[in-house]
Short mmCIF file of C-alpha atoms in Angstrom, two decimals:
data_model
loop_
_atom_site.label_atom_id
_atom_site.label_comp_id
_atom_site.label_asym_id
_atom_site.label_seq_id
_atom_site.Cartn_x
_atom_site.Cartn_y
_atom_site.Cartn_z
CA MET A 1 111.05 94.27 54.41
CA MET A 2 114.15 92.11 55.54
CA GLY A 3 112.07 89.72 57.71
CA LEU A 4 109.38 89.03 54.91
CA PRO A 5 109.06 85.85 52.97
CA PHE A 6 110.62 85.89 49.49
CA ALA A 7 107.25 85.93 47.75
CA VAL A 8 106.34 89.24 49.60
CA ARG A 9 109.76 90.81 49.00
CA GLY A 10 109.95 90.23 45.34
CA GLY A 11 107.59 87.65 44.13
CA PHE A 12 104.25 89.57 44.51
CA SER A 13 103.23 92.86 43.18
CA ASP A 14 102.74 95.70 45.76
CA GLY A 15 98.90 95.07 45.66
CA ARG A 16 99.18 91.34 46.11
CA ALA A 17 101.89 91.89 48.84
CA SER A 18 99.60 94.24 50.75
CA LEU A 19 96.81 91.73 50.63
CA PHE A 20 99.01 89.05 51.83
CA LEU A 21 100.34 91.11 54.78
CA LYS A 22 96.75 91.89 55.55
CA LEU A 23 95.70 88.16 55.65
CA LEU A 24 98.83 87.54 57.62
CA ARG A 25 98.03 90.08 60.27
CA SER A 26 94.36 88.72 60.50
CA TYR A 27 95.62 85.17 60.98
CA THR A 28 98.02 86.02 63.84
CA ARG A 29 95.83 88.46 65.66
CA ILE A 30 94.38 87.19 68.99
CA SER A 31 90.87 88.06 69.21
CA VAL A 32 88.61 87.97 72.51
CA GLN A 33 87.03 84.90 71.14
CA GLU A 34 90.32 83.15 70.62
CA MET A 35 91.98 84.09 73.86
CA ASN A 36 92.21 81.89 76.87
CA PRO A 37 88.60 81.59 78.06
CA ASN A 38 89.83 81.09 81.69
CA MET A 39 91.53 84.58 81.52
CA ARG A 40 88.53 86.09 79.93
CA LYS A 41 86.27 85.19 82.74
CA LEU A 42 88.68 86.08 85.47
CA GLU A 43 87.57 88.98 87.57
CA TYR A 44 89.28 90.89 90.48
CA ALA A 45 86.89 93.33 92.09
CA VAL A 46 89.48 95.10 94.28
CA ARG A 47 90.80 96.71 91.22
CA GLY A 48 87.67 96.39 89.10
CA PRO A 49 85.38 98.91 87.23
CA ILE A 50 84.61 100.98 90.30
CA VAL A 51 88.39 101.58 90.82
CA GLN A 52 88.98 102.25 87.26
CA ARG A 53 86.21 104.80 87.34
CA ALA A 54 87.92 106.38 90.29
CA ILE A 55 91.08 106.72 88.37
CA GLU A 56 89.20 108.47 85.51
CA ILE A 57 87.76 110.81 87.98
CA GLU A 58 91.25 111.65 89.45
CA LYS A 59 92.35 112.50 85.98
CA ASP A 60 89.32 114.88 85.52
CA LEU A 61 89.97 116.50 88.87
CA LEU A 62 93.67 117.22 87.63
CA LYS A 63 92.33 118.72 84.40
CA GLY A 64 90.24 121.15 86.60
CA GLU A 65 86.79 119.66 86.19
CA LYS A 66 84.43 120.52 89.09
CA LYS A 67 83.07 117.67 91.22
CA PRO A 68 81.21 117.67 94.51
CA PHE A 69 84.68 116.87 96.21
CA ASP A 70 88.30 117.61 95.74
CA SER A 71 89.85 114.32 95.76
CA ILE A 72 89.33 110.60 95.79
CA ILE A 73 89.37 108.71 98.99
CA ARG A 74 90.52 105.17 98.21
CA CYS A 75 89.11 102.68 100.54
CA ASN A 76 89.15 99.86 98.07
CA ILE A 77 92.42 98.16 98.99
CA GLY A 78 94.29 97.24 102.25
CA ASP A 79 97.40 99.41 101.44
CA CYS A 80 98.04 101.20 104.74
CA GLN A 81 101.11 103.09 103.51
CA PHE A 82 99.04 104.56 100.56
CA ALA A 83 96.50 105.52 103.16
CA GLY A 84 99.32 107.51 105.08
CA GLN A 85 100.86 104.83 107.42
CA ILE A 86 104.53 105.73 108.33
CA PRO A 87 106.98 102.79 107.43
CA ILE A 88 108.66 101.11 110.16
CA SER A 89 112.16 102.67 110.37
CA PHE A 90 113.98 99.46 111.00
CA ILE A 91 112.66 97.80 107.80
CA ARG A 92 113.72 100.71 105.62
CA GLN A 93 117.10 101.12 107.44
CA VAL A 94 118.00 97.47 106.66
CA THR A 95 116.85 97.47 103.15
CA ALA A 96 118.47 100.76 102.44
CA VAL A 97 121.95 99.44 103.76
CA ALA A 98 121.22 96.22 101.41
CA CYS A 99 120.59 98.38 98.48
CA ASP A 100 123.62 100.83 99.17
CA THR A 101 126.29 99.16 101.20
CA HIS A 102 128.14 102.52 101.52
CA LEU A 103 125.56 103.26 104.24
CA MET A 104 127.51 100.84 106.36
CA ASP A 105 129.72 103.90 107.18
CA SER A 106 126.70 106.12 108.01
CA SER A 107 126.16 107.18 111.76
CA ALA A 108 122.47 107.66 110.86
CA ILE A 109 122.06 103.81 110.56
CA PRO A 110 121.91 101.94 113.82
CA ASP A 111 124.43 99.08 114.12
CA ASP A 112 121.85 96.49 114.43
CA ALA A 113 120.26 97.52 111.10
CA LYS A 114 123.73 97.21 109.58
CA GLU A 115 124.27 93.82 111.02
CA ARG A 116 120.91 92.53 109.62
CA ALA A 117 121.84 93.72 106.23
CA LEU A 118 125.26 92.20 106.48
CA ARG A 119 123.94 88.85 107.67
CA PHE A 120 121.49 88.80 104.63
CA LEU A 121 124.12 89.76 102.15
CA LYS A 122 126.45 87.03 103.48
CA SER A 123 123.74 84.46 102.90
CA TYR A 124 122.98 85.96 99.61
CA ALA A 125 126.55 86.03 98.47
CA THR A 126 126.70 82.17 98.87
CA HIS A 127 124.21 81.88 95.98
CA ILE A 128 125.23 84.70 93.64
CA LEU A 129 128.95 84.09 93.95
CA ILE A 130 128.91 80.38 94.29
CA LEU A 131 130.88 80.10 90.97
CA ASN A 132 133.97 81.89 92.63
CA LEU A 133 134.53 79.55 95.50
CA THR A 134 137.85 81.31 96.52
CA PHE A 135 136.14 84.72 96.59
CA VAL A 136 133.27 83.25 98.62
CA PHE A 137 135.50 81.88 101.25
CA HIS A 138 137.32 85.37 101.78
CA ALA A 139 134.07 87.45 101.34
CA LEU A 140 132.29 85.52 104.14
CA THR A 141 135.06 86.16 106.44
CA ASN A 142 135.96 89.53 105.38
CA ARG A 143 133.31 92.33 105.72
CA ASN A 144 135.19 94.94 103.72
CA LEU A 145 135.65 92.52 100.79
CA LEU A 146 132.02 91.59 100.90
CA LEU A 147 130.85 95.06 100.73
CA LYS A 148 133.21 96.03 98.00
CA GLN A 149 131.28 97.99 95.57
CA GLY A 150 129.91 95.59 92.84
CA SER A 151 130.93 92.33 94.58
CA VAL A 152 127.51 91.82 96.38
CA ASN A 153 124.55 93.38 94.67
CA SER A 154 120.90 93.22 95.83
CA GLY A 155 119.77 93.48 92.34
CA ALA A 156 120.84 90.01 91.54
CA TYR A 157 118.69 86.82 91.43
CA SER A 158 118.39 84.80 94.68
CA GLN A 159 117.65 81.15 95.11
CA SER A 160 114.32 80.25 93.66
CA THR A 161 112.84 79.23 97.04
CA GLY A 162 114.41 82.38 98.67
CA VAL A 163 117.73 83.39 100.53
CA GLU A 164 118.65 80.66 102.91
CA VAL A 165 118.95 82.88 105.99
CA VAL A 166 115.52 84.36 105.55
CA ARG A 167 113.94 80.77 105.38
CA GLU A 168 115.83 79.96 108.48
CA ASP A 169 114.61 82.94 110.33
CA ILE A 170 111.03 82.18 109.20
CA ALA A 171 111.45 78.70 110.59
CA ALA A 172 112.62 80.24 113.96
CA TYR A 173 109.74 82.61 113.86
CA ILE A 174 107.13 79.89 113.44
CA GLU A 175 108.87 77.70 116.15
CA GLN A 176 108.66 80.61 118.64
CA ARG A 177 105.12 81.39 117.68
CA ASP A 178 103.77 78.03 117.84
CA GLY A 179 106.19 76.00 120.11
CA ILE A 180 106.65 73.40 117.27
CA PRO A 181 109.65 72.73 115.11
CA ALA A 182 109.89 73.97 111.53
CA SER A 183 112.25 73.35 108.84
CA PRO A 184 113.62 75.89 106.19
CA GLU A 185 113.15 73.13 103.64
CA ASN A 186 109.45 73.30 104.10
CA ILE A 187 109.36 77.06 103.58
CA PHE A 188 109.51 79.12 100.37
CA LEU A 189 109.57 82.64 99.63
CA ALA A 190 107.06 84.31 97.37
CA THR A 191 106.20 87.53 95.52
CA GLY A 192 103.64 88.38 98.41
CA ALA A 193 101.44 85.85 99.81
CA SER A 194 99.23 85.99 96.59
CA GLU A 195 101.83 84.31 94.57
CA ALA A 196 102.34 81.49 97.01
CA VAL A 197 98.42 80.90 96.97
CA LYS A 198 98.56 80.62 93.17
CA PHE A 199 101.43 78.06 93.42
CA ILE A 200 99.53 75.97 95.93
CA LEU A 201 96.36 76.06 93.98
CA GLY A 202 98.29 75.24 90.81
CA LEU A 203 99.33 71.89 92.41
CA VAL A 204 95.80 70.72 92.23
CA ALA A 205 94.41 72.34 89.08
CA THR A 206 93.16 69.15 87.63
CA THR A 207 92.60 65.59 88.89
CA LYS A 208 92.56 62.00 87.56
CA GLY A 209 94.87 62.86 84.72
CA GLY A 210 93.21 66.10 83.78
CA SER A 211 89.84 64.49 83.11
CA GLN A 212 87.88 66.01 86.11
CA ARG A 213 88.04 69.54 87.56
CA ALA A 214 89.46 69.93 90.99
CA GLY A 215 87.11 71.56 93.54
CA VAL A 216 88.41 74.20 96.04
CA MET A 217 86.24 75.31 98.93
CA ILE A 218 86.38 79.04 99.58
CA PRO A 219 84.62 81.20 102.06
CA ILE A 220 81.81 83.41 101.00
CA PRO A 221 82.42 86.41 101.17
CA GLN A 222 85.89 85.82 99.90
CA TYR A 223 88.93 87.68 98.97
CA PRO A 224 88.74 87.93 95.17
CA LEU A 225 92.40 86.53 94.69
CA TYR A 226 90.77 83.08 95.10
CA SER A 227 87.84 83.16 92.74
CA ALA A 228 90.23 84.80 90.11
CA THR A 229 92.84 82.04 90.48
CA LEU A 230 90.09 79.47 90.37
CA SER A 231 89.01 80.94 87.03
CA GLU A 232 92.56 81.00 85.71
CA PHE A 233 93.36 77.33 86.50
CA ASN A 234 89.67 76.22 85.60
CA ASN A 235 89.28 74.90 89.07
CA TYR A 236 85.68 74.32 90.40
CA GLN A 237 84.58 76.91 93.08
CA ILE A 238 82.83 75.54 96.08
CA GLY A 239 81.67 78.44 98.10
CA TYR A 240 80.74 77.87 101.65
CA TYR A 241 78.77 80.86 103.32
CA LEU A 242 79.96 82.55 106.62
CA GLU A 243 77.27 83.15 109.21
CA GLU A 244 77.05 86.88 109.29
CA GLU A 245 74.49 87.03 112.18
CA SER A 246 77.03 85.30 114.46
CA GLY A 247 80.05 87.44 113.58
CA TRP A 248 80.86 85.87 110.28
CA SER A 249 81.40 82.44 112.00
CA LEU A 250 82.27 79.31 110.16
CA CYS A 251 79.81 76.66 110.47
CA GLU A 252 80.75 72.90 110.10
CA GLU A 253 77.29 71.84 108.96
CA GLU A 254 77.54 74.43 106.08
CA LEU A 255 80.90 72.92 104.95
CA GLU A 256 79.38 69.45 104.81
CA LYS A 257 76.45 70.64 102.86
CA ARG A 258 78.40 72.43 100.22
CA LEU A 259 80.86 69.74 99.88
CA GLU A 260 78.15 67.16 99.11
CA GLU A 261 76.46 69.42 96.53
CA ALA A 262 79.70 69.92 94.75
CA LYS A 263 80.68 66.34 94.35
CA ALA A 264 78.57 65.93 91.20
CA HIS A 265 80.67 68.51 89.46
CA CYS A 266 84.15 68.00 90.74
CA GLU A 267 86.58 66.11 92.99
CA PRO A 268 87.03 68.26 96.14
CA ARG A 269 90.67 68.71 96.86
CA VAL A 270 91.25 72.02 98.88
CA LEU A 271 89.80 73.90 101.65
CA VAL A 272 90.78 77.67 101.91
CA VAL A 273 90.34 79.41 105.18
CA ILE A 274 91.06 83.10 105.80
CA ASN A 275 92.02 83.98 109.41
CA PRO A 276 91.70 86.68 110.26
CA GLY A 277 89.01 87.23 107.79
CA ASN A 278 89.24 89.26 104.64
CA PRO A 279 86.77 91.01 103.79
CA THR A 280 84.88 90.07 107.07
CA GLY A 281 87.21 90.82 109.86
CA GLN A 282 86.37 87.78 112.00
CA VAL A 283 89.00 85.82 113.97
CA LEU A 284 88.47 82.17 114.37
CA THR A 285 88.50 80.50 117.79
CA ARG A 286 90.63 77.52 118.49
CA ALA A 287 87.56 75.28 118.53
CA ASN A 288 86.49 76.84 115.02
CA ILE A 289 89.89 75.75 113.64
CA ALA A 290 90.00 72.21 115.21
CA ALA A 291 86.64 71.61 113.53
CA VAL A 292 87.94 72.70 110.24
CA LEU A 293 90.91 70.44 110.54
CA HIS A 294 88.60 67.46 111.55
CA PHE A 295 86.33 68.11 108.50
CA ALA A 296 89.51 68.30 106.25
CA HIS A 297 90.93 64.96 107.61
CA ARG A 298 87.39 63.18 107.05
CA ASN A 299 87.33 64.45 103.50
CA ASN A 300 90.93 64.15 102.51
CA LEU A 301 91.35 67.94 101.77
CA LEU A 302 94.36 69.96 101.68
CA VAL A 303 94.02 73.11 103.98
CA LEU A 304 95.15 76.34 102.60
CA ALA A 305 95.37 78.78 105.53
CA ASP A 306 95.60 82.52 104.58
CA GLU A 307 97.06 83.82 107.78
CA VAL A 308 98.56 87.11 106.46
CA TYR A 309 96.65 89.20 109.14
CA GLN A 310 97.91 87.23 112.02
CA HIS A 311 99.27 90.44 113.66
CA ASN A 312 95.89 92.18 113.19
CA VAL A 313 93.82 91.02 116.05
CA TYR A 314 91.98 93.60 118.00
CA ALA A 315 89.00 92.04 119.90
CA PRO A 316 90.11 91.57 123.52
CA ASP A 317 88.43 88.27 123.75
CA ARG A 318 90.15 86.71 120.59
CA SER A 319 93.57 85.65 119.96
CA PHE A 320 95.38 84.32 116.82
CA TYR A 321 95.84 80.56 116.64
CA SER A 322 97.70 79.20 113.79
CA PHE A 323 96.43 76.24 111.83
CA LYS A 324 99.67 74.53 112.34
CA ARG A 325 99.65 74.86 116.10
CA VAL A 326 95.99 73.47 116.37
CA LEU A 327 96.77 70.74 113.84
CA HIS A 328 99.83 69.58 116.14
CA GLU A 329 97.85 69.95 119.31
CA LEU A 330 95.16 67.57 118.02
CA GLY A 331 97.69 64.84 117.58
CA GLY A 332 97.09 61.28 116.29
CA ASP A 333 96.31 60.72 112.53
CA ILE A 334 95.16 64.22 111.94
CA ALA A 335 98.32 65.77 113.06
CA SER A 336 100.43 63.40 110.69
CA GLU A 337 97.95 63.19 107.70
CA VAL A 338 96.25 66.67 107.16
CA GLN A 339 98.27 68.55 104.45
CA LEU A 340 98.55 72.23 105.32
CA ALA A 341 100.00 75.13 103.32
CA SER A 342 100.07 78.24 105.42
CA THR A 343 100.71 81.82 104.08
CA MET A 344 102.13 84.98 105.63
CA SER A 345 102.88 88.46 104.11
CA ALA A 346 104.98 91.56 104.76
CA SER A 347 102.30 93.63 103.18
CA LYS A 348 99.76 93.46 106.14
CA GLY A 349 100.21 93.42 109.96
CA PHE A 350 101.97 96.32 111.33
CA MET A 351 104.40 96.58 108.33
CA GLY A 352 102.22 97.42 105.47
CA GLU A 353 105.03 97.03 103.01
CA CYS A 354 102.79 96.12 100.09
CA GLY A 355 105.20 97.62 97.39
CA PHE A 356 108.01 95.17 98.50
CA ARG A 357 105.98 92.08 97.60
CA GLY A 358 107.36 89.83 100.34
CA GLY A 359 105.71 86.78 101.54
CA TYR A 360 106.17 83.15 102.45
CA CYS A 361 104.42 79.60 102.53
CA GLU A 362 105.09 76.83 104.92
CA LEU A 363 104.23 73.24 103.71
CA VAL A 364 103.12 70.76 106.44
CA ASN A 365 102.83 66.97 105.89
CA PHE A 366 103.71 67.42 102.12
CA ASP A 367 105.44 64.43 100.19
CA PRO A 368 108.95 65.35 99.43
CA GLU A 369 108.52 64.43 95.99
CA VAL A 370 105.40 66.72 95.50
CA ARG A 371 107.61 69.50 97.29
CA ALA A 372 110.45 69.00 94.81
CA HIS A 373 108.02 69.46 91.82
CA LEU A 374 106.65 72.59 93.50
CA TYR A 375 110.14 74.05 93.89
CA LYS A 376 110.81 73.06 90.26
CA CYS A 377 107.98 75.29 89.23
CA LEU A 378 109.20 78.08 91.51
CA SER A 379 112.54 77.97 89.57
CA ALA A 380 110.56 78.72 86.37
CA ARG A 381 109.75 82.17 87.82
CA LEU A 382 113.44 82.62 88.90
CA CYS A 383 113.03 84.23 92.39
CA PRO A 384 110.89 86.41 94.45
CA PRO A 385 111.85 90.10 94.83
CA VAL A 386 115.11 90.19 96.89
CA LEU A 387 114.13 93.43 98.80
CA GLY A 388 110.71 91.84 99.56
CA GLN A 389 112.64 88.78 101.08
CA LEU A 390 114.59 91.10 103.20
CA ALA A 391 111.50 93.02 104.37
CA MET A 392 109.99 89.67 105.39
CA ASP A 393 113.25 88.68 107.38
CA VAL A 394 112.92 91.85 109.44
CA VAL A 395 109.22 90.97 110.24
CA VAL A 396 110.13 87.62 111.51
CA ASN A 397 113.44 88.52 112.96
CA PRO A 398 112.99 92.03 114.48
CA PRO A 399 115.22 94.02 116.87
CA GLN A 400 115.79 92.02 120.12
CA PRO A 401 115.89 93.48 123.66
CA GLY A 402 119.25 95.29 124.35
CA GLU A 403 119.74 96.09 120.41
CA PRO A 404 119.92 99.77 119.50
CA SER A 405 116.70 99.78 117.60
CA TYR A 406 114.54 97.69 119.95
CA LYS A 407 112.65 100.38 121.74
CA GLN A 408 111.92 102.49 118.73
CA PHE A 409 110.77 99.42 116.73
CA CYS A 410 108.47 98.44 119.62
CA ALA A 411 107.05 101.93 119.89
CA GLU A 412 106.31 102.06 116.18
CA LYS A 413 104.81 98.74 115.93
CA SER A 414 102.67 99.34 118.91
CA GLN A 415 101.40 102.64 117.52
CA VAL A 416 100.40 101.22 114.20
CA LEU A 417 98.53 98.22 115.72
CA SER A 418 96.94 100.50 118.43
CA ASP A 419 95.77 103.02 115.66
CA LEU A 420 94.28 100.26 113.63
CA ALA A 421 92.37 98.76 116.48
CA LYS A 422 91.00 102.23 117.31
CA LYS A 423 89.95 102.75 113.60
CA ALA A 424 88.33 99.31 113.44
CA LYS A 425 86.13 100.13 116.49
CA LEU A 426 85.36 103.58 115.15
CA VAL A 427 84.21 102.40 111.88
CA GLU A 428 82.29 99.64 113.40
CA ASN A 429 80.35 102.06 115.73
CA LEU A 430 79.87 104.72 113.04
CA PHE A 431 78.37 102.24 110.55
CA ASN A 432 75.80 100.92 113.23
CA GLN A 433 74.80 104.47 113.92
CA LEU A 434 73.69 105.06 110.30
CA PRO A 435 70.19 103.95 109.20
CA GLY A 436 70.27 101.08 106.78
CA TYR A 437 73.69 99.96 107.91
CA HIS A 438 74.54 96.87 109.93
CA CYS A 439 78.21 96.07 110.81
CA GLN A 440 79.41 92.97 112.53
CA PRO A 441 82.26 93.34 114.92
CA VAL A 442 85.61 94.10 113.34
CA MET A 443 87.81 91.62 115.25
CA GLY A 444 90.80 91.64 113.13
CA ALA A 445 92.39 92.23 109.66
CA MET A 446 91.79 95.59 108.07
CA TYR A 447 88.27 95.81 106.78
CA ALA A 448 84.61 96.37 107.77
CA PHE A 449 81.98 94.60 105.64
CA PRO A 450 78.70 96.34 106.41
CA ARG A 451 75.33 95.11 105.19
CA LEU A 452 73.08 97.71 103.45
CA GLU A 453 69.31 97.84 103.51
CA LEU A 454 68.19 99.96 100.71
CA PRO A 455 64.68 101.23 99.93
CA PRO A 456 62.56 99.88 97.03
CA LYS A 457 63.33 103.03 94.99
CA ALA A 458 66.94 102.49 95.06
CA MET A 459 66.45 98.79 94.22
CA ARG A 460 64.41 99.89 91.18
CA ALA A 461 67.06 102.46 90.09
CA ALA A 462 69.72 99.70 90.14
CA GLU A 463 67.52 97.59 88.14
CA LEU A 464 66.89 100.16 85.35
CA ALA A 465 70.64 100.90 85.27
CA GLY A 466 71.31 97.17 84.75
CA MET A 467 73.61 96.92 87.85
CA PRO A 468 73.68 94.74 90.99
CA VAL A 469 72.23 96.84 93.91
CA ASP A 470 75.55 97.13 95.74
CA THR A 471 77.45 98.14 92.54
CA PHE A 472 74.82 100.79 91.84
CA TYR A 473 75.18 102.12 95.49
CA VAL A 474 78.95 102.08 95.49
CA THR A 475 78.91 103.76 92.09
CA LYS A 476 76.78 106.58 93.26
CA LEU A 477 78.87 106.95 96.38
CA LEU A 478 81.92 107.38 94.35
CA GLU A 479 80.21 109.92 91.90
CA GLU A 480 78.78 111.95 94.53
CA THR A 481 81.32 111.87 97.35
CA GLY A 482 84.65 110.60 96.00
CA VAL A 483 84.71 107.69 98.34
CA CYS A 484 85.89 104.61 96.62
CA VAL A 485 84.86 101.08 98.05
CA VAL A 486 84.29 97.72 96.61
CA PRO A 487 80.77 96.22 96.27
CA GLY A 488 80.08 92.99 98.08
CA SER A 489 79.23 91.23 94.92
CA GLY A 490 82.86 91.36 93.91
CA PHE A 491 83.56 89.29 97.16
CA SER A 492 80.29 87.17 96.61
CA GLN A 493 77.61 87.13 99.27
CA LYS A 494 74.32 85.49 100.33
CA PRO A 495 71.59 86.02 97.72
CA GLY A 496 69.36 88.90 98.69
CA THR A 497 72.07 90.65 100.77
CA PHE A 498 74.15 93.61 99.87
CA HIS A 499 77.45 94.76 101.26
CA PHE A 500 80.53 96.80 100.57
CA ARG A 501 84.09 96.63 101.83
#
């Protein structure tokens, strides 16, 4: 009773005190009606009710309950290592040394992995030991002192924008990829690309002093991170439909139409493009990207380019073009005026290091003052995961020709991407052989998004069950086969069409 008011501790009878406590609890309890309505309406289908039901079934199987299957096959999320992909050795070796510097003495770790870890720790040390300048001076020139147990610990916080050498390596990677200068000052590390997306969308959460909702254009079908974040920030969702019949292509006329329709409800501020596409697997041509950038310029829209699958291009007639590269090549006012935020991740590509939560965002044509406010907001969450930053660093600065790990790294990377390409073609072909399924070419990313044609009887059964048709179908699929997929309604889709990912 130490923390209770005096009236409760001594001034009330026991009965009155109990009543007082009951009233106190009722006043402080958060109810569904009183919680933030934006959080209440937020949905994320990739881990939604179907997935929760899959978890329940897994528990039932562990208890010995009989099902028509022995295990759940999780196809709901792009987590390659969960699905059995073997980690890239070099990433794990470098992060292992950074976690336990005693491994510097291990003959099992290649020298280039040790050097990568040491280089990272040196840059890291300039931040975490900055208050002890004498130690820093000696540590940066003395490997043994730097690695002295407890002197540099990968469990400490880093800079809010990320370890400096990692941002430098990302800038070098972008320069090599695009042939265009990049500055570490315009790059920040994040807890996966998802966090970067949320910070960028948070910049434009409201307009005109908060009196009008900001509109954000997102592709339909879309990755549910976007609709969920828009709900959280109370942004207005402007969905533009991709053209399924032409390989989920992006049509400029559709962009214009949806933008004009939305102006009565919001002030459009952002255009989101996912390339390669999730969940649709398309890869945009350079002409597509140029048209998008011209549209954004005409309508004063910030472009948020989700490019986390840039290593995952399988179609022989397609290549990955970054939005930054095309923007630069367009030249003129477009190149200097269109604001662009592009994201990348260590979770996809050939790496599949989802659990490390490594990602970054590059800002192009951002006002330095706006960038400073964004970085101020980053500091409130302290820093992204340090080992995720290191994993991202290995992705952008892999072993080079002549280094001990080069051949093994190239072989492992090539094997992963080759396997993914074969699986993409296999899945596409198999779906197109099944009656009632239609699957567009899987050009890239990690997903197929087949369309279902269901008989009237199934449509009626879904209606009686009170479910969307695709949700009814994937629920039956889970209950009868143990295969867990995500209904197309979780990604949004054209009315009257039904899909799953």
